[in-house]
């Protein structure tokens, strides 16, 4: 009977409008939630086949909930370098306490006591550990990722592997021709207690111990100089020659020596000079290269050497910094930086078909397609913005309008149900 159909249509209409009001209520409640993606209730008609010609059978309406996951919200600048946002279609990869991976755009991460980074939803940020070499993102899965842990380095020391020295040597300096056996380098040249210029360079061994290198430059002939490198720890009580071997096993006394030949026309070296030698470091094997290729010889008495070397003493991580490519840098107390992790971004063919879970995260579904991983700045993944958060994409004005529409629709459907119920009472009471 069509009256029963009227009741059925009224009930389905109230259910549909109630569903619309429910999604609207969630959108309004999460208008200020970082990374929230609005939900909407879409209506479609239901049709029941007519039993006879001219008789209409009302069926009502059915609903489907959709999520605007692929729609970006506005961006808000913050003062925290751990607040991350993605400008593009990519998602951060996170995991819950059980280790299950999810995708999210909620990048309000906070450092935990154990060094991991968690967002407001309690999900831990995942990335690639650069200590394992150059990462290779997966094309169809989220495997190979580990929790980003800024305390992974703890107290760390970096040994010196490369350094450089540059200076202008005096072409008019007196040639040194006196051979001094005590402290004479193994090559038999004359860089002993008689020299022309001296400078020093601070380096570090594998344990972060400071190793001060004394570097001597001695003019031995026309446009010809000798360099010699010693460990200051082996110097005499007066701070110079004679030097003794240092380290365990002993290294030296001379660490490296060689000849610098300069052009009489340009004052530049006629060949590059990049000696390689071992630094005393308590038995561990450590080799350093010292680039002297920028040395020059001119007619000046000013000897103003400049140089630097990598490596650092033992120290803890002072802070972290995340680049637009997602590289997590550990910043040490002396200002040095070390790349520790790289945060990838994930993408799926149909982001609006991801399955939402509590905490503004999404799980992959059959409808969304398999995820692919890539790095920020490449393809369509987007760029990571540190010190920025993506806001909810729910618009308060639109949601209030939708709320009024749902309210009016619900009221109208309730009137339909009430009218059908009254007519059914009339029909039942006809026999009385």
CSV table of C-alpha atoms in Angstrom, one decimal:
chain,number,residue,atom,x,y,z
A,1,UNK,CA,0.0,0.0,0.0
A,2,UNK,CA,1.3,3.5,-0.9
A,3,UNK,CA,0.6,4.8,2.6
A,4,UNK,CA,3.2,2.4,4.0
A,5,UNK,CA,5.5,3.6,1.3
A,6,UNK,CA,4.9,7.2,2.5
A,7,UNK,CA,5.9,6.2,6.0
A,8,UNK,CA,9.0,4.4,4.7
A,9,UNK,CA,10.0,7.5,2.6
A,10,UNK,CA,9.5,9.8,5.5
A,11,UNK,CA,11.7,7.6,7.7
A,12,UNK,CA,14.5,7.3,5.1
A,13,UNK,CA,14.3,11.1,4.6
A,14,UNK,CA,14.7,11.7,8.3
A,15,UNK,CA,17.6,9.2,8.5
A,16,UNK,CA,19.3,10.9,5.5
A,17,UNK,CA,18.9,14.4,6.9
A,18,UNK,CA,20.1,13.1,10.3
A,19,UNK,CA,23.2,11.7,8.6
A,20,UNK,CA,23.8,15.1,6.9
A,21,UNK,CA,23.5,16.8,10.2
A,22,UNK,CA,25.9,14.3,11.8
A,23,UNK,CA,28.7,15.0,9.2
A,24,UNK,CA,28.0,18.8,9.5
A,25,UNK,CA,28.3,18.5,13.3
A,26,UNK,CA,31.7,16.8,13.0
A,27,UNK,CA,32.9,19.4,10.5
A,28,UNK,CA,32.0,22.2,12.8
A,29,UNK,CA,33.5,20.4,15.8
A,30,UNK,CA,36.8,20.0,13.9
A,31,UNK,CA,36.9,23.4,12.2
A,32,UNK,CA,40.1,24.1,14.2
A,33,UNK,CA,41.6,20.6,14.1
A,34,UNK,CA,45.0,20.4,12.3
A,35,UNK,CA,44.9,18.3,9.1
A,36,UNK,CA,41.1,17.5,9.4
A,37,UNK,CA,39.3,16.7,6.2
A,38,UNK,CA,35.6,17.5,6.0
A,39,UNK,CA,33.0,14.9,5.5
A,40,UNK,CA,29.8,15.3,3.5
A,41,UNK,CA,26.6,13.3,3.1
A,42,UNK,CA,25.6,12.7,-0.5
A,43,UNK,CA,22.0,11.7,-1.4
A,44,UNK,CA,20.7,9.4,-4.1
A,45,UNK,CA,17.2,8.2,-4.8
A,46,UNK,CA,15.8,4.7,-4.2
A,47,UNK,CA,13.4,3.2,-6.7
A,48,UNK,CA,11.0,0.2,-6.1
A,49,UNK,CA,9.5,-1.3,-9.2
A,50,UNK,CA,5.8,-0.4,-9.7
A,51,UNK,CA,3.5,-3.4,-9.2
A,52,UNK,CA,0.9,-2.2,-11.7
A,53,UNK,CA,0.6,0.6,-14.2
A,54,UNK,CA,-0.2,4.0,-12.7
A,55,UNK,CA,0.6,2.9,-9.1
A,56,UNK,CA,3.7,4.7,-7.7
A,57,UNK,CA,5.6,3.0,-5.0
A,58,UNK,CA,7.7,5.5,-2.9
A,59,UNK,CA,11.1,4.2,-1.8
A,60,UNK,CA,12.8,7.1,-0.2
A,61,UNK,CA,16.5,8.1,-0.3
A,62,UNK,CA,19.8,6.6,0.4
A,63,UNK,CA,23.0,8.3,1.5
A,64,UNK,CA,26.7,7.9,1.1
A,65,UNK,CA,29.4,9.6,3.2
A,66,UNK,CA,32.3,11.1,1.3
A,67,UNK,CA,35.5,12.7,2.6
A,68,UNK,CA,37.4,15.6,0.9
A,69,UNK,CA,40.8,14.2,1.8
A,70,UNK,CA,42.4,15.4,-1.4
A,71,UNK,CA,41.3,19.0,-0.7
A,72,UNK,CA,44.0,21.0,1.0
A,73,UNK,CA,43.2,23.4,3.8
A,74,UNK,CA,44.8,26.8,4.5
A,75,UNK,CA,48.3,27.0,6.1
A,76,UNK,CA,49.2,28.6,9.4
A,77,UNK,CA,52.7,29.7,10.3
A,78,UNK,CA,54.0,28.6,13.7
A,79,UNK,CA,57.2,29.0,15.8
A,80,UNK,CA,58.0,25.3,16.1
A,81,UNK,CA,60.3,23.7,13.6
A,82,UNK,CA,58.6,20.3,14.3
A,83,UNK,CA,55.3,21.6,12.9
A,84,UNK,CA,55.2,20.3,9.4
A,85,UNK,CA,52.8,20.8,6.5
A,86,UNK,CA,52.7,19.5,2.9
A,87,UNK,CA,52.0,21.8,0.0
A,88,UNK,CA,51.0,19.2,-2.5
A,89,UNK,CA,49.1,15.9,-2.6
A,90,UNK,CA,51.5,13.9,-0.4
A,91,UNK,CA,50.9,12.5,3.0
A,92,UNK,CA,53.2,11.9,6.0
A,93,UNK,CA,53.6,8.2,6.9
A,94,UNK,CA,53.0,7.5,10.6
A,95,UNK,CA,52.4,4.5,12.8
A,96,UNK,CA,50.3,3.7,15.8
A,97,UNK,CA,51.5,2.1,19.0
A,98,UNK,CA,51.1,-1.3,17.5
A,99,UNK,CA,53.3,-0.4,14.5
A,100,UNK,CA,50.5,-0.3,11.9
A,101,UNK,CA,51.3,2.4,9.3
A,102,UNK,CA,48.9,5.1,8.3
A,103,UNK,CA,48.8,8.3,6.2
A,104,UNK,CA,48.1,11.8,7.6
A,105,UNK,CA,48.3,15.5,6.9
A,106,UNK,CA,48.3,16.4,10.6
A,107,UNK,CA,51.9,17.5,11.1
A,108,UNK,CA,51.8,18.9,14.6
A,109,UNK,CA,54.7,16.8,15.9
A,110,UNK,CA,56.2,17.0,19.3
A,111,UNK,CA,59.5,15.4,20.5
A,112,UNK,CA,58.9,12.6,23.0
A,113,UNK,CA,61.2,11.6,25.9
A,114,UNK,CA,62.5,8.7,23.8
A,115,UNK,CA,63.3,11.0,20.9
A,116,UNK,CA,60.5,10.0,18.6
A,117,UNK,CA,58.1,12.5,17.0
A,118,UNK,CA,54.4,12.2,17.7
A,119,UNK,CA,51.5,14.3,16.5
A,120,UNK,CA,48.4,15.3,18.4
A,121,UNK,CA,46.7,12.1,17.3
A,122,UNK,CA,49.4,10.0,19.0
A,123,UNK,CA,50.9,8.7,15.7
A,124,UNK,CA,54.7,8.4,15.3
A,125,UNK,CA,56.4,10.0,12.3
A,126,UNK,CA,58.3,7.5,10.1
A,127,UNK,CA,61.3,8.0,7.8
A,128,UNK,CA,64.4,6.5,6.3
A,129,UNK,CA,67.5,6.2,8.4
A,130,UNK,CA,70.3,7.8,6.4
A,131,UNK,CA,72.9,5.8,8.4
A,132,UNK,CA,71.8,2.8,6.2
A,133,UNK,CA,72.8,4.7,3.0
A,134,UNK,CA,70.8,6.4,0.3
A,135,UNK,CA,67.2,5.3,0.7
A,136,UNK,CA,65.2,3.8,-2.2
A,137,UNK,CA,61.4,4.6,-1.8
A,138,UNK,CA,59.0,1.7,-2.5
A,139,UNK,CA,56.7,2.1,-5.5
A,140,UNK,CA,53.7,0.2,-4.0
A,141,UNK,CA,54.1,-0.2,-0.2
A,142,UNK,CA,55.1,1.5,3.0
A,143,UNK,CA,58.0,-0.9,3.9
A,144,UNK,CA,61.5,0.1,4.9
A,145,UNK,CA,60.5,3.0,7.2
A,146,UNK,CA,61.5,3.4,10.8
A,147,UNK,CA,60.5,5.9,13.5
A,148,UNK,CA,62.3,9.2,13.3
A,149,UNK,CA,64.3,9.4,16.5
A,150,UNK,CA,66.3,12.6,17.1
A,151,UNK,CA,68.0,11.0,20.1
A,152,UNK,CA,69.4,8.2,18.0
A,153,UNK,CA,72.8,9.8,17.9
A,154,UNK,CA,73.0,10.5,21.6
A,155,UNK,CA,76.5,11.7,22.5
A,156,UNK,CA,78.4,11.4,19.2
A,157,UNK,CA,81.8,12.4,17.8
A,158,UNK,CA,82.7,12.7,14.2
A,159,UNK,CA,86.4,12.0,13.2
A,160,UNK,CA,88.2,14.4,10.9
A,161,UNK,CA,88.5,13.0,7.3
A,162,UNK,CA,89.2,16.1,5.3
A,163,UNK,CA,90.6,19.6,5.8
A,164,UNK,CA,92.3,22.4,4.0
A,165,UNK,CA,95.0,25.0,4.5
A,166,UNK,CA,95.7,28.0,2.3
A,167,UNK,CA,98.2,30.8,2.7
A,168,UNK,CA,100.5,33.1,0.8
A,169,UNK,CA,104.2,32.2,1.2
A,170,UNK,CA,107.0,34.8,0.8
A,171,UNK,CA,108.9,34.2,-2.4
A,172,UNK,CA,111.7,36.4,-1.0
A,173,UNK,CA,112.2,34.3,2.1
A,174,UNK,CA,115.7,32.9,2.8
A,175,UNK,CA,116.3,29.4,1.6
A,176,UNK,CA,116.8,26.9,4.4
A,177,UNK,CA,119.8,24.6,3.6
A,178,UNK,CA,120.8,23.5,7.1
A,179,UNK,CA,119.9,19.9,7.9
A,180,UNK,CA,118.9,19.2,11.5
A,181,UNK,CA,118.8,15.4,12.2
A,182,UNK,CA,116.7,15.8,15.4
A,183,UNK,CA,113.1,15.8,14.2
A,184,UNK,CA,114.0,15.6,10.6
A,185,UNK,CA,111.1,14.1,8.6
A,186,UNK,CA,111.6,10.5,7.2
A,187,UNK,CA,112.0,11.8,3.7
A,188,UNK,CA,115.4,13.3,4.6
A,189,UNK,CA,114.3,16.9,3.8
A,190,UNK,CA,115.1,19.9,6.0
A,191,UNK,CA,111.9,20.5,7.8
A,192,UNK,CA,113.3,20.2,11.2
A,193,UNK,CA,113.9,22.8,13.9
A,194,UNK,CA,114.7,25.3,11.2
A,195,UNK,CA,111.7,26.4,9.2
A,196,UNK,CA,110.1,29.4,7.5
A,197,UNK,CA,106.5,29.5,8.6
A,198,UNK,CA,104.3,27.5,11.0
A,199,UNK,CA,100.6,27.2,11.6
A,200,UNK,CA,98.2,24.7,13.3
A,201,UNK,CA,94.9,23.0,12.5
A,202,UNK,CA,92.5,21.4,15.0
A,203,UNK,CA,91.2,17.9,14.1
A,204,UNK,CA,89.4,15.1,15.9
A,205,UNK,CA,90.0,11.4,16.3
A,206,UNK,CA,87.3,8.7,16.3
A,207,UNK,CA,86.5,9.3,19.9
A,208,UNK,CA,86.2,13.0,19.6
A,209,UNK,CA,89.5,13.8,21.2
A,210,UNK,CA,91.2,16.9,19.9
A,211,UNK,CA,94.3,16.3,17.8
A,212,UNK,CA,96.2,19.5,17.1
A,213,UNK,CA,98.3,19.4,14.0
A,214,UNK,CA,101.4,21.5,13.6
A,215,UNK,CA,102.1,22.3,9.9
A,216,UNK,CA,105.5,23.7,8.9
A,217,UNK,CA,106.4,25.3,5.6
A,218,UNK,CA,110.1,25.6,4.8
A,219,UNK,CA,111.6,27.4,1.7
A,220,UNK,CA,114.3,25.1,0.3
A,221,UNK,CA,115.0,26.7,-3.0
A,222,UNK,CA,113.8,28.9,-5.8
A,223,UNK,CA,110.0,28.6,-6.0
A,224,UNK,CA,110.3,25.4,-4.0
A,225,UNK,CA,108.9,24.7,-0.5
A,226,UNK,CA,108.6,21.8,1.8
A,227,UNK,CA,105.6,21.1,4.1
A,228,UNK,CA,105.6,18.8,7.1
A,229,UNK,CA,102.7,17.8,9.4
A,230,UNK,CA,103.3,16.7,13.1
A,231,UNK,CA,101.0,15.8,16.0
A,232,UNK,CA,101.5,18.5,18.6
A,233,UNK,CA,101.0,15.9,21.3
A,234,UNK,CA,104.5,14.6,20.4
A,235,UNK,CA,106.2,18.0,20.6
A,236,UNK,CA,109.0,18.7,23.1
A,237,UNK,CA,108.4,20.6,26.4
A,238,UNK,CA,109.2,23.8,24.6
A,239,UNK,CA,106.3,23.2,22.2
A,240,UNK,CA,108.3,22.3,19.1
A,241,UNK,CA,111.1,20.1,17.9
A,242,UNK,CA,112.1,17.4,18.5
A,243,UNK,CA,108.7,15.6,18.0
A,244,UNK,CA,108.1,12.0,19.0
A,245,UNK,CA,105.7,9.4,17.7
A,246,UNK,CA,102.2,9.4,19.2
A,247,UNK,CA,99.2,7.2,19.4
A,248,UNK,CA,98.7,3.5,20.0
A,249,UNK,CA,100.2,2.1,17.9
A,250,UNK,CA,102.7,4.9,17.6
A,251,UNK,CA,102.4,7.1,14.5
A,252,UNK,CA,105.0,9.5,13.3
A,253,UNK,CA,106.8,11.6,14.4
A,254,UNK,CA,106.2,13.2,11.0
A,255,UNK,CA,102.6,12.5,9.8
A,256,UNK,CA,103.1,13.7,6.3
A,257,UNK,CA,105.7,15.6,4.3
A,258,UNK,CA,106.1,16.7,0.7
A,259,UNK,CA,107.3,19.4,-1.8
A,260,UNK,CA,105.3,22.4,-3.1
A,261,UNK,CA,106.6,23.7,-6.4
A,262,UNK,CA,105.3,27.1,-7.5
A,263,UNK,CA,105.2,28.8,-10.9
A,264,UNK,CA,107.6,31.7,-11.2
A,265,UNK,CA,105.0,33.4,-13.4
A,266,UNK,CA,101.7,33.1,-11.5
A,267,UNK,CA,102.8,32.2,-8.0
A,268,UNK,CA,100.5,29.2,-8.0
A,269,UNK,CA,101.3,25.6,-7.5
A,270,UNK,CA,102.4,23.7,-10.6
A,271,UNK,CA,100.6,20.5,-9.3
A,272,UNK,CA,97.8,19.9,-6.8
A,273,UNK,CA,98.9,19.0,-3.3
A,274,UNK,CA,96.4,16.9,-1.3
A,275,UNK,CA,98.4,14.6,1.1
A,276,UNK,CA,96.7,11.8,2.9
A,277,UNK,CA,98.0,10.6,6.3
A,278,UNK,CA,96.9,8.8,9.5
A,279,UNK,CA,95.8,10.7,12.6
A,280,UNK,CA,96.8,9.2,15.9
A,281,UNK,CA,93.6,7.9,17.4
A,282,UNK,CA,94.0,5.2,20.0
A,283,UNK,CA,94.4,2.3,17.7
A,284,UNK,CA,91.5,2.9,15.3
A,285,UNK,CA,92.3,3.4,11.7
A,286,UNK,CA,91.6,6.9,10.5
A,287,UNK,CA,92.9,8.7,7.5
A,288,UNK,CA,92.7,12.4,6.7
A,289,UNK,CA,93.3,14.3,3.5
A,290,UNK,CA,94.7,17.8,3.8
A,291,UNK,CA,94.1,20.0,0.7
A,292,UNK,CA,97.0,22.4,0.1
A,293,UNK,CA,96.2,23.1,-3.5
A,294,UNK,CA,95.2,26.7,-2.9
A,295,UNK,CA,98.6,27.7,-1.5
A,296,UNK,CA,100.4,30.6,-3.3
A,297,UNK,CA,103.8,32.2,-3.4
A,298,UNK,CA,104.1,36.0,-3.7
A,299,UNK,CA,106.5,38.7,-2.7
A,300,UNK,CA,105.0,39.5,0.7
A,301,UNK,CA,106.0,39.1,4.4
A,302,UNK,CA,102.4,38.6,5.5
A,303,UNK,CA,101.7,35.0,6.4
A,304,UNK,CA,98.0,34.8,7.1
A,305,UNK,CA,96.9,31.1,6.9
A,306,UNK,CA,93.3,30.0,6.7
A,307,UNK,CA,92.0,26.5,7.1
A,308,UNK,CA,89.4,24.3,8.4
A,309,UNK,CA,88.6,20.6,9.0
A,310,UNK,CA,85.5,18.5,9.4
A,311,UNK,CA,84.8,16.4,12.5
A,312,UNK,CA,83.7,17.4,16.0
A,313,UNK,CA,84.2,16.6,19.6
A,314,UNK,CA,81.8,14.4,21.5
A,315,UNK,CA,78.6,16.3,22.1
A,316,UNK,CA,74.8,15.8,22.2
A,317,UNK,CA,72.2,17.0,19.8
A,318,UNK,CA,71.1,20.5,20.6
A,319,UNK,CA,68.2,20.8,18.2
A,320,UNK,CA,66.9,19.5,15.0
A,321,UNK,CA,65.9,21.0,11.7
A,322,UNK,CA,63.8,19.6,8.8
A,323,UNK,CA,64.4,20.8,5.3
A,324,UNK,CA,61.8,21.2,2.5
A,325,UNK,CA,63.1,17.9,1.1
A,326,UNK,CA,62.3,16.2,4.4
A,327,UNK,CA,65.9,15.7,5.6
A,328,UNK,CA,66.1,15.7,9.4
A,329,UNK,CA,69.3,17.5,10.5
A,330,UNK,CA,70.8,17.1,14.0
A,331,UNK,CA,72.2,20.4,15.1
A,332,UNK,CA,75.0,20.1,17.7
A,333,UNK,CA,76.2,22.6,20.3
A,334,UNK,CA,78.9,24.0,18.1
A,335,UNK,CA,76.5,24.6,15.2
A,336,UNK,CA,77.5,21.6,13.1
A,337,UNK,CA,74.8,19.8,11.2
A,338,UNK,CA,74.4,16.1,10.4
A,339,UNK,CA,71.7,14.5,8.2
A,340,UNK,CA,70.1,11.7,10.2
A,341,UNK,CA,66.8,10.8,8.6
A,342,UNK,CA,64.8,11.6,5.5
A,343,UNK,CA,61.0,11.9,5.8
A,344,UNK,CA,59.3,10.6,2.7
A,345,UNK,CA,55.8,11.4,1.4
A,346,UNK,CA,53.2,8.9,0.3
A,347,UNK,CA,50.5,9.2,-2.3
A,348,UNK,CA,47.6,7.1,-3.5
A,349,UNK,CA,45.6,7.2,-6.8
A,350,UNK,CA,42.4,8.1,-5.1
A,351,UNK,CA,42.9,9.9,-1.8
A,352,UNK,CA,39.2,10.6,-1.2
A,353,UNK,CA,38.7,6.8,-0.9
A,354,UNK,CA,41.1,6.4,2.0
A,355,UNK,CA,39.5,5.1,5.2
A,356,UNK,CA,39.6,7.6,8.0
A,357,UNK,CA,40.6,6.5,11.5
A,358,UNK,CA,40.7,8.4,14.8
A,359,UNK,CA,43.4,11.0,15.0
A,360,UNK,CA,43.2,12.5,11.5
A,361,UNK,CA,44.9,9.5,10.0
A,362,UNK,CA,43.9,7.3,7.0
A,363,UNK,CA,44.4,3.7,6.1
A,364,UNK,CA,44.8,2.4,2.6
A,365,UNK,CA,41.7,0.7,1.1
A,366,UNK,CA,41.1,-1.2,-2.1
A,367,UNK,CA,39.2,1.8,-3.5
A,368,UNK,CA,42.1,4.2,-2.7
A,369,UNK,CA,44.7,2.1,-4.5
A,370,UNK,CA,48.2,1.1,-3.3
A,371,UNK,CA,50.4,3.8,-1.8
A,372,UNK,CA,53.7,4.9,-3.5
A,373,UNK,CA,56.5,6.6,-1.6
A,374,UNK,CA,58.7,9.5,-2.8
A,375,UNK,CA,60.6,12.5,-1.6
A,376,UNK,CA,59.4,16.0,-1.1
A,377,UNK,CA,60.1,18.2,-4.1
A,378,UNK,CA,59.8,15.4,-6.6
A,379,UNK,CA,56.9,14.5,-8.9
A,380,UNK,CA,53.5,15.4,-7.4
A,381,UNK,CA,54.3,14.6,-3.8
A,382,UNK,CA,54.7,18.3,-2.8
A,383,UNK,CA,57.1,20.2,-0.5
A,384,UNK,CA,57.4,19.9,3.2
A,385,UNK,CA,57.1,23.3,5.1
A,386,UNK,CA,58.7,23.4,8.5
A,387,UNK,CA,57.1,25.8,11.0
A,388,UNK,CA,53.7,25.5,9.3
A,389,UNK,CA,50.5,23.6,9.8
A,390,UNK,CA,47.7,22.7,7.5
A,391,UNK,CA,44.4,23.8,8.9
A,392,UNK,CA,41.0,22.0,8.6
A,393,UNK,CA,39.4,22.4,5.2
A,394,UNK,CA,35.9,22.7,6.7
A,395,UNK,CA,34.4,26.2,6.1
A,396,UNK,CA,32.3,27.4,9.0
A,397,UNK,CA,29.9,29.4,6.9
A,398,UNK,CA,29.2,26.5,4.5
A,399,UNK,CA,28.7,24.1,7.4
A,400,UNK,CA,26.2,26.4,9.2
A,401,UNK,CA,24.3,26.7,5.9
A,402,UNK,CA,24.3,22.9,5.6
A,403,UNK,CA,23.1,22.6,9.2
A,404,UNK,CA,20.1,24.8,8.4
A,405,UNK,CA,19.3,22.8,5.3
A,406,UNK,CA,19.4,19.5,7.2
A,407,UNK,CA,17.2,20.9,9.9
A,408,UNK,CA,14.6,22.0,7.4
A,409,UNK,CA,14.8,18.8,5.5
A,410,UNK,CA,14.4,16.7,8.7
A,411,UNK,CA,11.4,18.8,9.7
A,412,UNK,CA,9.7,18.4,6.3
A,413,UNK,CA,10.2,14.6,6.3
A,414,UNK,CA,8.8,14.4,9.8
A,415,UNK,CA,5.7,16.2,8.5
A,416,UNK,CA,5.4,13.7,5.7
A,417,UNK,CA,5.6,10.8,8.2
A,418,UNK,CA,3.1,12.5,10.5
A,419,UNK,CA,0.7,13.0,7.6
A,420,UNK,CA,1.0,9.4,6.5
A,421,UNK,CA,0.5,8.2,10.0
A,422,UNK,CA,-2.7,10.3,10.3
A,423,UNK,CA,-4.1,9.0,7.0
A,424,UNK,CA,-3.3,5.5,8.1
A,425,UNK,CA,-5.3,6.1,11.3
A,426,UNK,CA,-8.2,7.3,9.1
A,427,UNK,CA,-8.0,4.2,7.0
A,428,UNK,CA,-8.0,1.9,10.0
A,429,UNK,CA,-10.9,3.6,11.6
A,430,UNK,CA,-13.1,3.4,8.5
A,431,UNK,CA,-14.5,0.1,9.7
A,432,UNK,CA,-15.6,1.5,13.0
